[in-house]
Short mmCIF file of C-alpha atoms in Angstrom, two decimals:
data_model
loop_
_atom_site.label_atom_id
_atom_site.label_comp_id
_atom_site.label_asym_id
_atom_site.label_seq_id
_atom_site.Cartn_x
_atom_site.Cartn_y
_atom_site.Cartn_z
CA ALA M 6 1.44 16.97 5.27
CA GLN M 7 -0.56 14.13 5.03
CA SER M 8 -1.11 11.15 7.36
CA VAL M 9 -3.75 9.06 8.27
CA THR M 10 -4.71 7.05 11.52
CA GLN M 11 -6.59 3.72 12.06
CA LEU M 12 -7.89 3.54 15.42
CA GLY M 13 -7.84 -0.27 16.15
CA SER M 14 -5.16 -2.62 15.29
CA HIS M 15 -7.39 -5.57 15.66
CA VAL M 16 -11.52 -5.82 15.25
CA SER M 17 -13.04 -9.01 15.27
CA VAL M 18 -16.64 -9.26 14.55
CA SER M 19 -19.28 -12.32 14.29
CA GLU M 20 -20.10 -13.69 10.97
CA GLY M 21 -23.17 -11.30 9.86
CA ALA M 22 -22.36 -8.52 12.15
CA LEU M 23 -21.47 -4.91 10.97
CA VAL M 24 -18.06 -4.27 10.21
CA LEU M 25 -16.92 -0.76 10.91
CA LEU M 26 -12.98 0.22 10.43
CA ARG M 27 -12.13 3.52 11.65
CA CYS M 28 -9.93 5.98 9.57
CA ASN M 29 -8.71 9.40 10.20
CA TYR M 30 -6.88 11.62 8.06
CA SER M 31 -4.79 14.70 8.32
CA SER M 32 -4.32 16.84 4.94
CA SER M 33 -3.41 20.35 4.67
CA VAL M 34 -4.83 19.96 1.12
CA PRO M 35 -8.18 18.34 0.05
CA PRO M 36 -7.68 14.59 0.08
CA TYR M 37 -7.86 11.80 -2.10
CA LEU M 38 -8.85 8.73 0.28
CA PHE M 39 -8.36 4.89 -0.33
CA TRP M 40 -9.04 1.63 1.61
CA TYR M 41 -7.12 -1.41 0.28
CA VAL M 42 -7.12 -5.01 1.67
CA GLN M 43 -4.43 -7.70 2.24
CA TYR M 44 -4.87 -11.13 2.32
CA PRO M 45 -2.06 -13.06 4.06
CA ASN M 46 1.17 -13.21 2.05
CA GLN M 47 -0.45 -11.02 -0.88
CA GLY M 48 -0.21 -7.76 -2.63
CA LEU M 49 -2.99 -4.90 -1.49
CA GLN M 50 -6.16 -4.84 -3.37
CA LEU M 51 -7.95 -1.63 -3.75
CA LEU M 52 -11.38 -1.79 -2.05
CA LEU M 53 -12.58 1.80 -2.87
CA LYS M 54 -11.46 5.37 -3.12
CA TYR M 55 -12.65 8.63 -2.52
CA THR M 56 -12.84 11.43 -5.13
CA SER M 57 -14.63 14.16 -3.78
CA ALA M 58 -18.04 13.53 -6.52
CA ALA M 59 -19.70 12.00 -3.52
CA THR M 60 -19.60 11.46 0.22
CA LEU M 61 -20.83 7.94 0.23
CA VAL M 62 -18.23 5.72 -1.75
CA LYS M 63 -19.09 2.21 -2.93
CA GLY M 64 -16.61 -0.35 -3.41
CA ILE M 65 -16.11 -3.74 -4.19
CA ASN M 66 -17.25 -6.93 -1.82
CA GLY M 67 -19.84 -4.85 -0.41
CA PHE M 68 -17.89 -2.49 1.16
CA GLU M 69 -18.53 1.27 1.44
CA ALA M 70 -17.33 4.09 3.20
CA GLU M 71 -18.43 7.57 4.10
CA PHE M 72 -16.18 10.55 3.85
CA LYS M 73 -16.96 13.43 6.53
CA LYS M 74 -14.90 16.33 6.05
CA SER M 75 -15.80 17.77 9.83
CA GLU M 76 -14.37 14.59 11.50
CA THR M 77 -11.70 14.34 9.21
CA SER M 78 -12.81 10.82 8.82
CA PHE M 79 -13.69 7.96 6.19
CA HIS M 80 -14.73 4.76 8.29
CA LEU M 81 -14.85 1.78 6.05
CA THR M 82 -17.98 -0.17 6.99
CA LYS M 83 -19.72 -3.43 5.51
CA PRO M 84 -23.26 -4.15 6.92
CA SER M 85 -22.90 -8.19 7.18
CA ALA M 86 -19.67 -9.74 7.84
CA HIS M 87 -18.44 -12.82 6.03
CA MET M 88 -15.64 -15.34 6.60
CA SER M 89 -14.01 -14.38 3.63
CA ASP M 90 -13.56 -10.82 4.60
CA ALA M 91 -10.93 -11.63 7.55
CA ALA M 92 -8.07 -9.48 6.34
CA GLU M 93 -5.86 -7.18 6.77
CA TYR M 94 -7.13 -3.31 5.52
CA PHE M 95 -5.19 -0.27 5.20
CA CYS M 96 -6.71 3.44 4.85
CA ALA M 97 -4.23 5.87 2.65
CA VAL M 98 -4.62 9.16 1.76
CA SER M 99 -2.97 11.14 -1.12
CA ALA M 100 -2.82 14.67 -2.02
CA ASN M 101 -4.52 16.16 -4.76
CA THR M 102 -0.87 17.11 -6.45
CA GLY M 103 1.79 14.26 -6.74
CA ASN M 104 1.14 10.80 -6.21
CA GLN M 105 2.64 9.62 -3.01
CA PHE M 106 0.60 7.74 -0.57
CA TYR M 107 0.72 7.93 3.03
CA PHE M 108 -0.54 4.56 4.28
CA GLY M 109 -2.35 3.92 8.00
CA THR M 110 -0.77 0.87 9.92
CA GLY M 111 -3.62 -1.20 9.08
CA THR M 112 -6.51 -2.90 10.96
CA SER M 113 -6.73 -6.87 11.33
CA LEU M 114 -10.13 -8.14 10.70
CA THR M 115 -11.07 -11.57 12.19
CA VAL M 116 -14.61 -12.54 11.62
CA ILE M 117 -15.96 -15.25 14.30
CA PRO M 118 -18.20 -17.87 13.21
CA ASP R 225 -3.25 -10.10 -18.75
CA GLY R 226 -1.78 -7.08 -17.16
CA GLY R 227 -0.52 -6.17 -14.14
CA ILE R 228 2.91 -6.33 -11.81
CA THR R 229 4.95 -9.29 -11.17
CA GLN R 230 7.19 -9.38 -8.33
CA SER R 231 10.17 -12.61 -8.35
CA PRO R 232 10.65 -14.20 -6.33
CA LYS R 233 7.55 -14.83 -3.69
CA TYR R 234 10.43 -15.77 -0.97
CA LEU R 235 14.07 -14.97 -0.60
CA PHE R 236 16.70 -15.90 1.78
CA ARG R 237 20.16 -14.70 2.09
CA LYS R 238 23.02 -14.49 4.57
CA GLU R 239 23.57 -11.21 6.57
CA GLY R 240 26.38 -9.27 4.65
CA GLN R 241 25.27 -10.03 1.10
CA ASN R 242 23.35 -7.58 -1.25
CA VAL R 243 19.99 -9.16 -2.92
CA THR R 244 17.93 -7.69 -5.96
CA LEU R 245 14.38 -7.98 -5.81
CA SER R 246 12.80 -7.75 -9.32
CA CYS R 247 9.73 -5.77 -10.04
CA GLU R 248 7.74 -5.60 -13.66
CA GLN R 249 4.67 -4.26 -14.79
CA ASN R 250 3.17 -4.24 -18.24
CA LEU R 251 0.23 -1.50 -17.37
CA ASN R 252 2.21 1.34 -18.78
CA HIS R 253 2.05 3.34 -15.92
CA ASP R 254 4.79 6.21 -15.21
CA ALA R 255 5.31 6.04 -11.65
CA MET R 256 6.33 2.95 -9.50
CA TYR R 257 6.98 2.58 -6.02
CA TRP R 258 8.62 0.46 -3.53
CA TYR R 259 7.07 -0.16 -0.03
CA ARG R 260 8.43 -2.20 2.93
CA GLN R 261 6.11 -4.00 5.21
CA ASP R 262 6.67 -5.06 9.22
CA PRO R 263 3.68 -5.86 11.08
CA GLY R 264 2.13 -3.09 13.28
CA GLN R 265 3.86 -0.52 10.94
CA GLY R 266 1.89 -0.58 7.88
CA LEU R 267 3.34 0.06 4.41
CA ARG R 268 6.54 2.71 4.64
CA LEU R 269 8.11 4.15 1.31
CA ILE R 270 11.53 3.25 0.30
CA TYR R 271 11.69 4.73 -3.03
CA TYR R 272 9.74 5.96 -5.93
CA SER R 273 10.17 7.09 -9.70
CA GLN R 274 7.91 9.08 -11.86
CA ILE R 275 10.35 8.83 -15.35
CA VAL R 276 12.84 6.71 -16.47
CA ASN R 277 16.44 7.30 -15.24
CA ASP R 278 15.16 9.39 -12.17
CA PHE R 279 14.04 8.62 -8.93
CA GLN R 280 13.43 9.64 -5.53
CA LYS R 281 14.04 8.74 -1.90
CA GLY R 282 11.14 8.01 0.18
CA ASP R 283 11.15 7.58 4.10
CA ILE R 284 13.49 4.93 4.73
CA ALA R 285 16.05 4.75 1.92
CA GLU R 286 18.89 4.03 3.61
CA GLY R 287 20.35 0.89 2.84
CA TYR R 288 18.45 0.34 -0.17
CA SER R 289 19.27 1.71 -3.95
CA VAL R 290 16.96 1.19 -7.16
CA SER R 291 17.59 1.68 -10.57
CA ARG R 292 15.01 2.91 -13.32
CA GLU R 293 16.20 1.94 -16.86
CA LYS R 294 13.15 1.03 -18.23
CA LYS R 295 9.52 2.01 -17.72
CA GLU R 296 8.52 -1.50 -17.17
CA SER R 297 10.97 -2.32 -14.71
CA PHE R 298 12.16 -1.07 -11.10
CA PRO R 299 14.50 -3.39 -9.30
CA LEU R 300 15.36 -3.02 -5.63
CA THR R 301 18.66 -3.58 -4.05
CA VAL R 302 18.87 -4.33 -0.62
CA THR R 303 22.15 -3.89 0.59
CA SER R 304 24.20 -5.29 3.55
CA ALA R 305 24.03 -1.48 4.75
CA GLN R 306 20.22 -2.43 5.66
CA LYS R 307 20.65 -2.62 9.35
CA ASN R 308 17.46 -5.29 9.47
CA PRO R 309 16.27 -6.30 6.16
CA THR R 310 13.99 -9.09 6.95
CA ALA R 311 10.33 -7.79 5.79
CA PHE R 312 7.73 -7.96 3.21
CA TYR R 313 8.27 -5.82 0.26
CA LEU R 314 5.79 -4.55 -1.63
CA CYS R 315 6.15 -2.66 -5.34
CA ALA R 316 3.06 -0.86 -6.82
CA SER R 317 2.64 1.59 -10.28
CA GLY R 318 0.57 4.38 -10.79
CA THR R 319 -0.25 6.97 -13.23
CA LEU R 320 0.22 10.65 -12.86
CA GLY R 321 -1.10 13.64 -13.51
CA THR R 322 -4.31 16.06 -12.00
CA GLY R 323 -6.87 14.01 -10.23
CA ILE R 324 -6.52 11.15 -8.24
CA HIS R 325 -4.57 8.09 -9.19
CA GLU R 326 -4.71 4.86 -7.51
CA GLN R 327 -1.55 2.64 -6.73
CA TYR R 328 -1.72 -0.88 -8.06
CA PHE R 329 0.35 -3.95 -6.16
CA GLY R 330 2.52 -6.68 -6.63
CA PRO R 331 2.10 -9.84 -5.16
CA GLY R 332 5.22 -8.96 -2.75
CA THR R 333 8.50 -10.42 -2.17
CA ARG R 334 9.05 -11.82 1.86
CA LEU R 335 13.11 -11.77 2.33
CA THR R 336 14.59 -13.32 5.50
CA VAL R 337 18.38 -12.47 6.09
CA THR R 338 20.00 -14.74 8.49
#
């Protein structure tokens, strides 16, 4: 069975500060991991995905995530927050068979000017 | 311009009425999904379909029904049996097979039932 836990339903950072959004996963098989972003009243947009090719994954808008098997984590980071990064972020896991996704409960990011 | 369309963006219904949400994709994806989103609960899977004329229940299928008569279309009906239908509904699609397959999302439909 697969599941993800996102620690912190709300995170606030100052503009220009480091963004760190936490995601821990549980999977009985080697997982595929994803980060999505959602702006108010919109659908989800893929930020990045882990495919086992590299543990450090770079995505769009300057975001990156590092897969750490020993910690079962896939935390999302960005060195310098922009006002436009304010949104809801979802971590998701999928088994390598089938295509059913399991989403975390989301982290709402606020960027303070 | 490829993508997933959902209509309408906002939908209002009276309690006791069935309502159908539209989802269309022109990405030639085999799989399509319906999720419900409530504040603080993330996305929960209602139904999914991997092939025309076949679909499976997700985690919260009670009170919902779907059909998949065409590859491009996967409408969701919220029936009067759904006890708390007010929510944001998201449709997604994706490819199948071995390897990684991300899901692509539509813009969502916000349903309000009073």
